[in-house]
Coordinates of C-alpha atoms and ligand atoms in Angstrom, one line a residue:
X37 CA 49.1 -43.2 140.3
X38 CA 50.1 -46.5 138.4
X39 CA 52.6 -46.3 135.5
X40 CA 50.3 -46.6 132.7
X41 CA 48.1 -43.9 134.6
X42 CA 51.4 -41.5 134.2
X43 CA 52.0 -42.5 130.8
X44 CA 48.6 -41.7 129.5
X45 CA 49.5 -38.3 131.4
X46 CA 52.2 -38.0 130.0
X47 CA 51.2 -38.4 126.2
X48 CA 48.0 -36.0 126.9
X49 CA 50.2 -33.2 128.5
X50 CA 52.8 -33.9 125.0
X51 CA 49.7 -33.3 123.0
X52 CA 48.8 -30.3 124.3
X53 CA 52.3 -28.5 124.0
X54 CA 52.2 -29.9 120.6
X55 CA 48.5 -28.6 119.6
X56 CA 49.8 -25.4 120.9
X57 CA 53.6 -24.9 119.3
X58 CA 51.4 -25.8 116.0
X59 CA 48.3 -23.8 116.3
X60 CA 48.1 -21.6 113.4
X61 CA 49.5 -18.0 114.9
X62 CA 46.8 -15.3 113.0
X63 CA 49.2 -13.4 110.4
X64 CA 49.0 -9.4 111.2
X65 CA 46.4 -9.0 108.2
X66 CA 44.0 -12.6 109.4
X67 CA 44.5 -10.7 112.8
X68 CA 43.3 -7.2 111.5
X69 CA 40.5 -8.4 109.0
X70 CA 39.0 -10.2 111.8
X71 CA 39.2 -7.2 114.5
X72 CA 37.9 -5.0 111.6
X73 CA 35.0 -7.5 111.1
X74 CA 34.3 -8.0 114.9
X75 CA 33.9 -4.3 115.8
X76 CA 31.9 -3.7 112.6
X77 CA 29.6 -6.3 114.2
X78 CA 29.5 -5.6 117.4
X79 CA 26.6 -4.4 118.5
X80 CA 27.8 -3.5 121.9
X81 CA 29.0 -0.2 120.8
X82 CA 26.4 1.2 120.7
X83 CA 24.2 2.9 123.3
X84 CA 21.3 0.4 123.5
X85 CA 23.7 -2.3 123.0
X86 CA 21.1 -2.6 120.1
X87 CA 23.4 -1.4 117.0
X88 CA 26.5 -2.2 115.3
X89 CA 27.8 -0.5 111.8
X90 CA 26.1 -3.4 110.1
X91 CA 22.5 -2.6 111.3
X92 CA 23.0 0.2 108.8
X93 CA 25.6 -1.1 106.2
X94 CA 24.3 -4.8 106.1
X95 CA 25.4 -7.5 103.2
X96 CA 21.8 -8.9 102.5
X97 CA 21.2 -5.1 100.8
X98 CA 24.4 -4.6 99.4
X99 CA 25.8 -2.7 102.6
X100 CA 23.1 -0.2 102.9
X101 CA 20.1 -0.1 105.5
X102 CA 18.3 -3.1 105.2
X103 CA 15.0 -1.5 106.9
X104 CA 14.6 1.4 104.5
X105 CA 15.4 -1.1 101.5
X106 CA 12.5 -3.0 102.6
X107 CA 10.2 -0.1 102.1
X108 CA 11.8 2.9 100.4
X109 CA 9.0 4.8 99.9
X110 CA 8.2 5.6 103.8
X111 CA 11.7 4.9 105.5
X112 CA 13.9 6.8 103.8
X113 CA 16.5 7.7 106.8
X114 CA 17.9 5.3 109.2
X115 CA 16.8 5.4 113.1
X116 CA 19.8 5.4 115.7
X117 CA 20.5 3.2 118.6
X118 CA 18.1 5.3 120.8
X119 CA 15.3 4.3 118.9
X120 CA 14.0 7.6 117.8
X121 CA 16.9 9.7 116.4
X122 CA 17.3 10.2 112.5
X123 CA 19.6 12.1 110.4
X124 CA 18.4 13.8 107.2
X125 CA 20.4 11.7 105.0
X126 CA 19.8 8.0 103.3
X127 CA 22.3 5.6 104.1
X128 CA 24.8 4.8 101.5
X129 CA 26.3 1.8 100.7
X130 CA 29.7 1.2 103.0
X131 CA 31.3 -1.2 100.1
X132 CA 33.3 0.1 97.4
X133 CA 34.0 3.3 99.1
X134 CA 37.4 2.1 100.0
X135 CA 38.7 3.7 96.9
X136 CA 38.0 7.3 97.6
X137 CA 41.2 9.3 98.0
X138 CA 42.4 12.0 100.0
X139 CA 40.1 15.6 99.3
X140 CA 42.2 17.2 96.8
X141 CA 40.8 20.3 94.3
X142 CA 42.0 20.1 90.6
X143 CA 39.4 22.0 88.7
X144 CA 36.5 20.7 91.1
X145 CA 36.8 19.1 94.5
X146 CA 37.4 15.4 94.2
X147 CA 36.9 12.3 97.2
X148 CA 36.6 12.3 100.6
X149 CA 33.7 10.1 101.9
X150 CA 30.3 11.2 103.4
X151 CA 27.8 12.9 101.1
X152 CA 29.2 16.2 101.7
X153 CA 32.6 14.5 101.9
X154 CA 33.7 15.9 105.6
X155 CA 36.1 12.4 106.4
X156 CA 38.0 13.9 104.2
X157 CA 41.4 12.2 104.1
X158 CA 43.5 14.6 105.7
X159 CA 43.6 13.6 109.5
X160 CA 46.8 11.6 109.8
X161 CA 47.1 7.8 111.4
X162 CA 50.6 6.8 112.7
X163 CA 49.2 3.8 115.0
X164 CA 52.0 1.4 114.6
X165 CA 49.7 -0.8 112.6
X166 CA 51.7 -4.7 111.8
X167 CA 50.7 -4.5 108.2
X168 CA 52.8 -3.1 105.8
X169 CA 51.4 -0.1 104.0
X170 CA 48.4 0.2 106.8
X171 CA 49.7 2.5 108.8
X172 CA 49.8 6.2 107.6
X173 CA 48.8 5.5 104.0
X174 CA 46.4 8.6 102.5
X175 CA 44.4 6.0 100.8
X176 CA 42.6 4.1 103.1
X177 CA 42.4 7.7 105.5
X178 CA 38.7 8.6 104.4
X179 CA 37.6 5.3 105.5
X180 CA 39.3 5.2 109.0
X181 CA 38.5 8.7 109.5
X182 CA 34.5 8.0 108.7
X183 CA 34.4 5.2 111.0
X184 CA 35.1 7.1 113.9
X185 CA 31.9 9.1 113.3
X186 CA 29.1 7.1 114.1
X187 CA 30.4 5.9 117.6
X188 CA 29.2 8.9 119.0
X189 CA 26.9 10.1 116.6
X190 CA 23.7 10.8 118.5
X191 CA 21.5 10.0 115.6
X192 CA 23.3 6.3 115.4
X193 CA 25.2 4.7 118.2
X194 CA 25.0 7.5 120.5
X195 CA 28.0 6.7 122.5
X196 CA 29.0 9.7 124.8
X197 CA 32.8 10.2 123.5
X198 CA 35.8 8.2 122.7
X199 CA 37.1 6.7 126.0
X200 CA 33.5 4.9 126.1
X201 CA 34.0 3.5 122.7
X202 CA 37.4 2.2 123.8
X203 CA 36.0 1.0 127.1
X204 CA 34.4 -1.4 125.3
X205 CA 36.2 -2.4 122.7
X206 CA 39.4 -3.7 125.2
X207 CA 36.3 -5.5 127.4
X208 CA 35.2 -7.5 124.2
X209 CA 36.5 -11.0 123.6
X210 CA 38.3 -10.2 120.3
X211 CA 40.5 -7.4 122.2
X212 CA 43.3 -10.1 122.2
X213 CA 43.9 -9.5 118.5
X214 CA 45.0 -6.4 119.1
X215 CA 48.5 -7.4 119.8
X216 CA 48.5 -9.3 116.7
X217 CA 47.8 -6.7 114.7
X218 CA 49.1 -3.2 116.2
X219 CA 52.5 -2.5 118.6
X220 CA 52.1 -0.5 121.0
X221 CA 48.9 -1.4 122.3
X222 CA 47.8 0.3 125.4
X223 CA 44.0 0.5 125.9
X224 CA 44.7 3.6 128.6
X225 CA 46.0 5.9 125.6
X226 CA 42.5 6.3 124.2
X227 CA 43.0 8.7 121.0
X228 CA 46.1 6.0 119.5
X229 CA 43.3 3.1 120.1
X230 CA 40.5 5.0 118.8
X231 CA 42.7 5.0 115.4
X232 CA 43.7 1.4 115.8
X233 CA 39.9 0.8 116.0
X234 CA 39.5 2.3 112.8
X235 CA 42.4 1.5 110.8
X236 CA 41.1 -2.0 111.6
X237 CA 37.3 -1.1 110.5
X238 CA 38.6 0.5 107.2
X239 CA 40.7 -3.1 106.2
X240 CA 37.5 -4.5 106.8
X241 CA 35.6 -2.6 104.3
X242 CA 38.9 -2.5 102.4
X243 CA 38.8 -6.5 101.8
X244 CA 37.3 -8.5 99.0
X245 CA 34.2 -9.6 101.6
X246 CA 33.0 -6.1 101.0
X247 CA 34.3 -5.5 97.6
X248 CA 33.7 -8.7 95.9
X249 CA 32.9 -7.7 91.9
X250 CA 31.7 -10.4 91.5
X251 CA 28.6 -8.9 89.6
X252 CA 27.2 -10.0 85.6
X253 CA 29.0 -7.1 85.0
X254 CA 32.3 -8.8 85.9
X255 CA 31.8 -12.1 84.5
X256 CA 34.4 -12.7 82.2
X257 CA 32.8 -14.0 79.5
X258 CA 30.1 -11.2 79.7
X259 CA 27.4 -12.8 81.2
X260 CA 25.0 -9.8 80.0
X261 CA 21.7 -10.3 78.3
X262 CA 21.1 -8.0 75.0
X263 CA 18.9 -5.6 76.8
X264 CA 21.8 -5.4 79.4
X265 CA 24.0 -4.7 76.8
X266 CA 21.7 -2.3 75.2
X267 CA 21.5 -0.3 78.2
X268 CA 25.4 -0.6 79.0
X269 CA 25.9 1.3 75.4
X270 CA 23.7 4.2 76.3
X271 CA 25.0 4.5 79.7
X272 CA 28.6 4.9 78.1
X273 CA 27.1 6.8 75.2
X274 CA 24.1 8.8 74.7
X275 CA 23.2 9.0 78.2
X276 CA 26.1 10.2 79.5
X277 CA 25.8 8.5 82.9
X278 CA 29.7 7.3 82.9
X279 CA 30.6 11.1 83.0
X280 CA 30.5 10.8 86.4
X281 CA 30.2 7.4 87.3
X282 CA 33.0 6.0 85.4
X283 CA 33.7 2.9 84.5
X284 CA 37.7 3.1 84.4
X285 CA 39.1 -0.6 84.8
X286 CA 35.7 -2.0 83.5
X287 CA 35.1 -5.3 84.8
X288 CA 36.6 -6.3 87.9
X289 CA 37.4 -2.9 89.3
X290 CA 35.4 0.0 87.9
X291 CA 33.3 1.6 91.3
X292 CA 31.2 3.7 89.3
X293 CA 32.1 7.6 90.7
X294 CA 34.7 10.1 90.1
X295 CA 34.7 11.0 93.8
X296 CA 33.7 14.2 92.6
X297 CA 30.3 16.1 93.8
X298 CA 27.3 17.6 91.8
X299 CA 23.8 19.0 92.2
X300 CA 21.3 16.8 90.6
X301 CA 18.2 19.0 91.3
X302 CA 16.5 16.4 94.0
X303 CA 13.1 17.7 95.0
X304 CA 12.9 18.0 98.9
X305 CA 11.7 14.5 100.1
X306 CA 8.1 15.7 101.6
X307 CA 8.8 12.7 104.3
X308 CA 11.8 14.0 105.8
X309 CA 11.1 17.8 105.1
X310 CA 11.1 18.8 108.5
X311 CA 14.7 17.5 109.1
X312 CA 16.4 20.6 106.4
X313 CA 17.8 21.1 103.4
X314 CA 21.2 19.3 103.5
X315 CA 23.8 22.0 101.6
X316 CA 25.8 19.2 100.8
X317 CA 29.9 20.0 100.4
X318 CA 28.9 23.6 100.4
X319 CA 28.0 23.5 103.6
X320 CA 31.2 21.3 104.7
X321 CA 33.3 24.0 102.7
X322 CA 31.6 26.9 105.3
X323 CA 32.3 24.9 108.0
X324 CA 36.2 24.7 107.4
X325 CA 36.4 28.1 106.3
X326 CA 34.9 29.7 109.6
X327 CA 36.3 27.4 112.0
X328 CA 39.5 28.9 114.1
X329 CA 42.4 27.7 112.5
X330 CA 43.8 24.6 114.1
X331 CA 40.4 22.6 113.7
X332 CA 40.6 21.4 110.5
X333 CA 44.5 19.7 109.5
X334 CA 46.4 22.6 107.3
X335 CA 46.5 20.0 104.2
X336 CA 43.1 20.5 104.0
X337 CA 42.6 24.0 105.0
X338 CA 44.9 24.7 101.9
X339 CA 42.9 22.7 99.1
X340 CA 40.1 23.9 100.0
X341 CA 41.5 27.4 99.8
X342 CA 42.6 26.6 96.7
X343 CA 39.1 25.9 95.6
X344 CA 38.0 28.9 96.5
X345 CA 40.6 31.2 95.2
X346 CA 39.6 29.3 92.1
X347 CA 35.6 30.7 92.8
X348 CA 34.9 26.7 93.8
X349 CA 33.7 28.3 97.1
X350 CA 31.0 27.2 99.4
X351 CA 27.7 29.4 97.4
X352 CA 29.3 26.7 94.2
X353 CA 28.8 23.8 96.0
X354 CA 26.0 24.2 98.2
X355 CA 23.5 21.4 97.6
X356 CA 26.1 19.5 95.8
X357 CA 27.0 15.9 97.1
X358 CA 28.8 13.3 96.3
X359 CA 28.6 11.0 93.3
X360 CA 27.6 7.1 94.1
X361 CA 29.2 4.1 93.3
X362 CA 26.6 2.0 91.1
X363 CA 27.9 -1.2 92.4
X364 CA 24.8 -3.0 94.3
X365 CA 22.5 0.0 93.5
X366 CA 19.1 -2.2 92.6
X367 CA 19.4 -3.9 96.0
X368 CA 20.1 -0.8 98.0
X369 CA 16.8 1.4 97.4
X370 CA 16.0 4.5 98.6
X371 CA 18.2 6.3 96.5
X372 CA 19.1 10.2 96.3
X373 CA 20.6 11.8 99.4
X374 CA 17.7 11.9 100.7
X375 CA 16.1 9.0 99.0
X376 CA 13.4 10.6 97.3
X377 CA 13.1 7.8 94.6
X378 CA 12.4 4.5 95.9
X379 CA 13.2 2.8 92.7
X380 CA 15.7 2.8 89.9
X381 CA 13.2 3.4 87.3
X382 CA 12.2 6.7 89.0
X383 CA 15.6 7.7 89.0
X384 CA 16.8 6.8 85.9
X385 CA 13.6 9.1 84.3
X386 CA 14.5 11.7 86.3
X387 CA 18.0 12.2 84.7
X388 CA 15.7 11.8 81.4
X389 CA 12.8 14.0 81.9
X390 CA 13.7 16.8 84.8
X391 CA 13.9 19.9 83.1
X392 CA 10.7 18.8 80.2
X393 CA 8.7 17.6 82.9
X394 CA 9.7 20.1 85.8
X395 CA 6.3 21.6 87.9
X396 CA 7.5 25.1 87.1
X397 CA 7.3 23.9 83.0
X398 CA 4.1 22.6 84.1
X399 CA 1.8 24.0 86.2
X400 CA -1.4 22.3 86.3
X401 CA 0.5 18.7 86.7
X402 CA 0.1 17.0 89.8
X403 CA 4.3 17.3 91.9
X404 CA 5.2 13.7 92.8
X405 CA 6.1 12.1 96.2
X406 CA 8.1 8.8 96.7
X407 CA 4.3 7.8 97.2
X408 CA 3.1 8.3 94.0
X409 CA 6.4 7.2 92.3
X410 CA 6.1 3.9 94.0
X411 CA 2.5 3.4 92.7
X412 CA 4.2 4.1 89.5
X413 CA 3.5 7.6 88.4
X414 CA 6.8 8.0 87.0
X415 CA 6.5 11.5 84.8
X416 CA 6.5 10.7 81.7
X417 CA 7.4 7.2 82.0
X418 CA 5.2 4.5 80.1
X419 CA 2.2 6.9 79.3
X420 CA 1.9 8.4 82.7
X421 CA 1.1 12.1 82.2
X422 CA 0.0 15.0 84.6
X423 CA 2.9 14.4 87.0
X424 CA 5.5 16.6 87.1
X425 CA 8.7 16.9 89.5
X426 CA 9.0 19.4 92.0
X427 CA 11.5 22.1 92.6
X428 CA 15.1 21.2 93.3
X429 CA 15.7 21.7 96.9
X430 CA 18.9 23.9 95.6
X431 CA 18.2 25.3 92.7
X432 CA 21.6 27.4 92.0
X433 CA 23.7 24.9 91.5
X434 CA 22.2 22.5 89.7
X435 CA 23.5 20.6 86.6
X436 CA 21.7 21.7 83.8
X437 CA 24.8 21.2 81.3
X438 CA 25.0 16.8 81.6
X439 CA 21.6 15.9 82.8
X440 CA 17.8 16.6 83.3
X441 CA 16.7 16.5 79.8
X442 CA 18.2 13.2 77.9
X443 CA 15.3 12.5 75.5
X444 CA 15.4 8.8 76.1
X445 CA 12.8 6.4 75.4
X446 CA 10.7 4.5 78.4
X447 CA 12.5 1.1 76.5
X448 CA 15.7 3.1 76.7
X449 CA 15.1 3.8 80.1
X450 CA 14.1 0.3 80.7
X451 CA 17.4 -1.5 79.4
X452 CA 19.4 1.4 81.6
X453 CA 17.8 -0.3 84.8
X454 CA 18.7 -3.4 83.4
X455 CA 22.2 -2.8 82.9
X456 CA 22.4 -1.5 87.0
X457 CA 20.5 -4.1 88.0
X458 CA 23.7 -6.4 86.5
X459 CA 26.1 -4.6 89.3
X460 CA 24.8 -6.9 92.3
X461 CA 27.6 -8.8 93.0
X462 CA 26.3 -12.8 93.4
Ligands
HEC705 C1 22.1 4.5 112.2 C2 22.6 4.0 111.0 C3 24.1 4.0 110.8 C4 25.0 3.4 111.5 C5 24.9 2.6 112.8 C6 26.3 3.5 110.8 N1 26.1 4.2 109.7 FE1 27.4 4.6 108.2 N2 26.2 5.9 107.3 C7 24.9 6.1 107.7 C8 24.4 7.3 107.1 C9 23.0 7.9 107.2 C10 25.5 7.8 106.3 C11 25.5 9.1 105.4 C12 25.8 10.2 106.4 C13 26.4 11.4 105.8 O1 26.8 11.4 104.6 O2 26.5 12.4 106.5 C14 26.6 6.8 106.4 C15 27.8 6.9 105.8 C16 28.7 5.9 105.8 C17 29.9 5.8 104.9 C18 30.2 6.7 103.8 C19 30.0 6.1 102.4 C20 30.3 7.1 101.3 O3 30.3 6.6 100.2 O4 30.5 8.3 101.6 C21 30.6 4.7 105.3 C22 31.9 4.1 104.7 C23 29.9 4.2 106.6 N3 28.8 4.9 106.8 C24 30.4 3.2 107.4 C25 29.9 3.0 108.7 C26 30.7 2.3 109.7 C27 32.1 1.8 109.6 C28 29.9 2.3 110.8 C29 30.2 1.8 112.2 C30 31.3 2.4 112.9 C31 28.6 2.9 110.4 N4 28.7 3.4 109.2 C32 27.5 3.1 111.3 C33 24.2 5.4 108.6 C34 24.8 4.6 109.6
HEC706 C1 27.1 15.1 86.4 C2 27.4 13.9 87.1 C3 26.4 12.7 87.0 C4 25.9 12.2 85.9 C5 26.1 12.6 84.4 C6 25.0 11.1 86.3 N1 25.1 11.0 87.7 FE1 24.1 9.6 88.8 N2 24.7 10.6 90.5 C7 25.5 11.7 90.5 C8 25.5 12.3 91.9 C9 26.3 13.5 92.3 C10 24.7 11.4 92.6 C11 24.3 11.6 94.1 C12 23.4 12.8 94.1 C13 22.6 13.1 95.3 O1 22.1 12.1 96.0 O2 22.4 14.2 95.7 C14 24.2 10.4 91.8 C15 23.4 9.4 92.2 C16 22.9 8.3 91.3 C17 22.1 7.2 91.8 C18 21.6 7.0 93.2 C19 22.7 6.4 94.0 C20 22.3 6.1 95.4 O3 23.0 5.2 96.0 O4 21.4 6.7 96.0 C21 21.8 6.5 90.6 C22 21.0 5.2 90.6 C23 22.5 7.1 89.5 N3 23.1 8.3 90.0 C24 22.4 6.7 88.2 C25 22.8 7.4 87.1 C26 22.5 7.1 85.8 C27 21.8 5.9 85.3 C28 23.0 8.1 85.0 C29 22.8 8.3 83.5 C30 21.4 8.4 83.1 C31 23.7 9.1 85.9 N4 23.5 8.6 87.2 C32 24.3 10.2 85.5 C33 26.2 12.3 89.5 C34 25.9 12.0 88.1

């Protein structure tokens, strides 16, 4: 080798140990957000290798299910990575749910995540997570306890169990941030990475690319046009919709629920009908209260005992489910649990018109489907008459006392749409 040969070397080799002393090292939170984002992408976990949490929580419709936003009138449940499978319930959004505490009961059940609230909060994460506050803190435990659910759900990824999930994680190309984010890591001690996997999902959906508020809503100055404004009053006001989805913090942080849970009276979606009746947190409350102790963490096992020893037991809350976040609603149609209304408008005059224009009021009228409601045969709404809506699918527990009979106008009904159609973040 002539000398300039081994100089040339020389400077190359120097570069390289240079590039790589100053190569940015990925802080523990760049190193979590992008594991977090990586396995909520990654379409290897599931059992077709066909279906990541996005296919169901995707950004073009606010974090929802893009397929059944495209038409909410027919697809009103998600299919699972098999192809076939569905659940009986319409896919909420995945953003904004970051805020939902622990389950706790103080005059009515409150958080939790799910419609009937089941991630409840209580299981415990000690995963010796590298960012501060990440590791065993109650807040973020709903989300990183509902992420390890649709893994091995069979109506969604379909994986068979835990180790599989795993398997695949520590075989992806991302695995390496692992050890920039959590200490220990050890891929053969399954249940600790199972937690890491979704302490790192739940900073993910935690983070400002989910949760951007960055709607007309936010804009500071208001960026709201008068019938926005108009419809923003009688959702604070007369309608009474901020009862339960409140707008504490206003701009830049309200999410629009209470975390709490209520019956709105939803017909039974005629598309779905053979799937059940979902009993909503009544049914989650039978669940813990008949399983053999040890199941269910003790935390939990006492506030819902205190719920019931306060007559908040499970024949109170069946068919109740948890209230929404607004945030993103226009562009994340169906809606309902089990997205009987494929539009806002529907909705909205729903709330209005329930118990006035109820089949049982009136007999002769013609019950709608999300169908006809699509087509526009709102009851009531803009001169449509003979419609009426059907039964509730639990009729016990519904919410006579704040809803079903607002005597709105169709304009007033109109700017109400208006205002949530000013929550899609830009
Ligand atoms: C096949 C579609 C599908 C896939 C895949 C899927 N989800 Fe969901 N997701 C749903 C449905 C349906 C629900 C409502 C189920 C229920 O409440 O019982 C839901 C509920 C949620 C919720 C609760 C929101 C709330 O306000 O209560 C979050 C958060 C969420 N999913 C995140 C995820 C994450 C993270 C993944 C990936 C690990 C994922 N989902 C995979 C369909 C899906
Ligand atoms: C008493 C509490 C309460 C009041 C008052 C209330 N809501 Fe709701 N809202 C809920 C609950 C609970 C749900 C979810 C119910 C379900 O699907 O079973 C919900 C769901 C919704 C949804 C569908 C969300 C989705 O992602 O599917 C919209 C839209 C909505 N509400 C708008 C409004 C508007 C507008 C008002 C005022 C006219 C209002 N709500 C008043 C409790 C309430």
């Amino acid at each position: 080798m002539n000398k300039s040969l081994i100089s040339i070397c020389l400077i190359i080799s120097l570069m390289l140990v240079a590039g790589n002393a100053f190569a940015k090292q990925k802080t523990p939170e760049e190193a979590l957000l992008l594991l977090g984002k990586s396995i909520y992408n990654d379409q290897n976990l599931s059992v077709g290798f066909n279906q990541s949490c996005k296919s169901c929580h995707n950004n073009k419709s606010g974090f929802a299910d893009q397929a059944n936003t495209k038409n909410p009138s027919k697809n009103v449940v998600s299919i699972g990575s098999d192809g076939i499978s569905t659940g009986n319930l319409n896919a909420p959004t995945a953003a904004y749910a970051y805020d939902s505490p622990a389950m706790y009961y103080d005059g009515l059940f409150i958080g939790g995540l799910f419609w009937n609230g089941r991630a409840t909060g209580h299981k415990p994460f000690n995963v010796g997570c590298q960012v501060s506050g990440y590791d065993v803190d109650p807040l973020f435990s709903s989300l990183a306890e509902q992420a390890q659910g649709p893994f091995t759900n069979p109506a969604e990824m379909a994986l068979p169990d835990s180790t599989e999930v795993v398997a695949r994680v520590a075989a992806a190309d991302y695995a390496y941030l692992f050890n920039l984010a959590f200490s220990p890591v050890d891929f053969t001690n399954v249940p600790r990475t199972f937690d890491q996997i979704a302490i790192a999902i739940a900073y993910y959906e935690e983070s400002s690319i989910m949760n951007q508020f960055s709607s007309a809503y936010d804009t500071v100055p208001s960026t709201l046009t008068p019938d926005q404004l108009d419809g923003l009053t009688l959702f604070l006001g007369a309608a009474q919709c901020a009862l339960c989805h409140v707008t504490d913090g206003g701009p830049g942080a309200a999410v629009f629920t209470d975390f709490s849970y209520d019956n709105l009276g939803i017909p039974i979606n005629p598309i779905i009908a053979d799937k059940g009746v979902d009993p909503g947190l009544g049914g989650f409350i039978e669940q813990v209260l008949t399983a053999p102790s040890g199941v269910y963490p003790l935390s939990l096992v006492t506030v819902i005992g205190d719920g019931v020893l306060a007559g908040d037991d499970a024949a109170a809350n069946n068919g109740k489910h948890k209230v929404s976040t607004l945030r993103n609603i226009a562009i994340t149609t169906p809606y309902g649990h089990n997205g009987f209304f494929p539009n806002l408008t529907s909705i909205v005059q729903f709330y209005n018109t329930r118990d006035p224009l109820a089949c049982s009021a009136n007999p002769t009228f013609i019950p709608v489907t999300p169908a006809l409601l699509d087509a526009g045969m709102i009851p009531g709404y803009n001169g449509v008459t003979g419609y009426c809506w059907p039964a509730p699918e639990v009729e016990t527990t519904v919410n006579h006392a704040e809803l079903g009979n607002l005597g709105l106008s169709p304009a007033q009904v109109d700017s109400i749409v208006a205002f949530l159609e000013a929550l899609t973040d830009q």
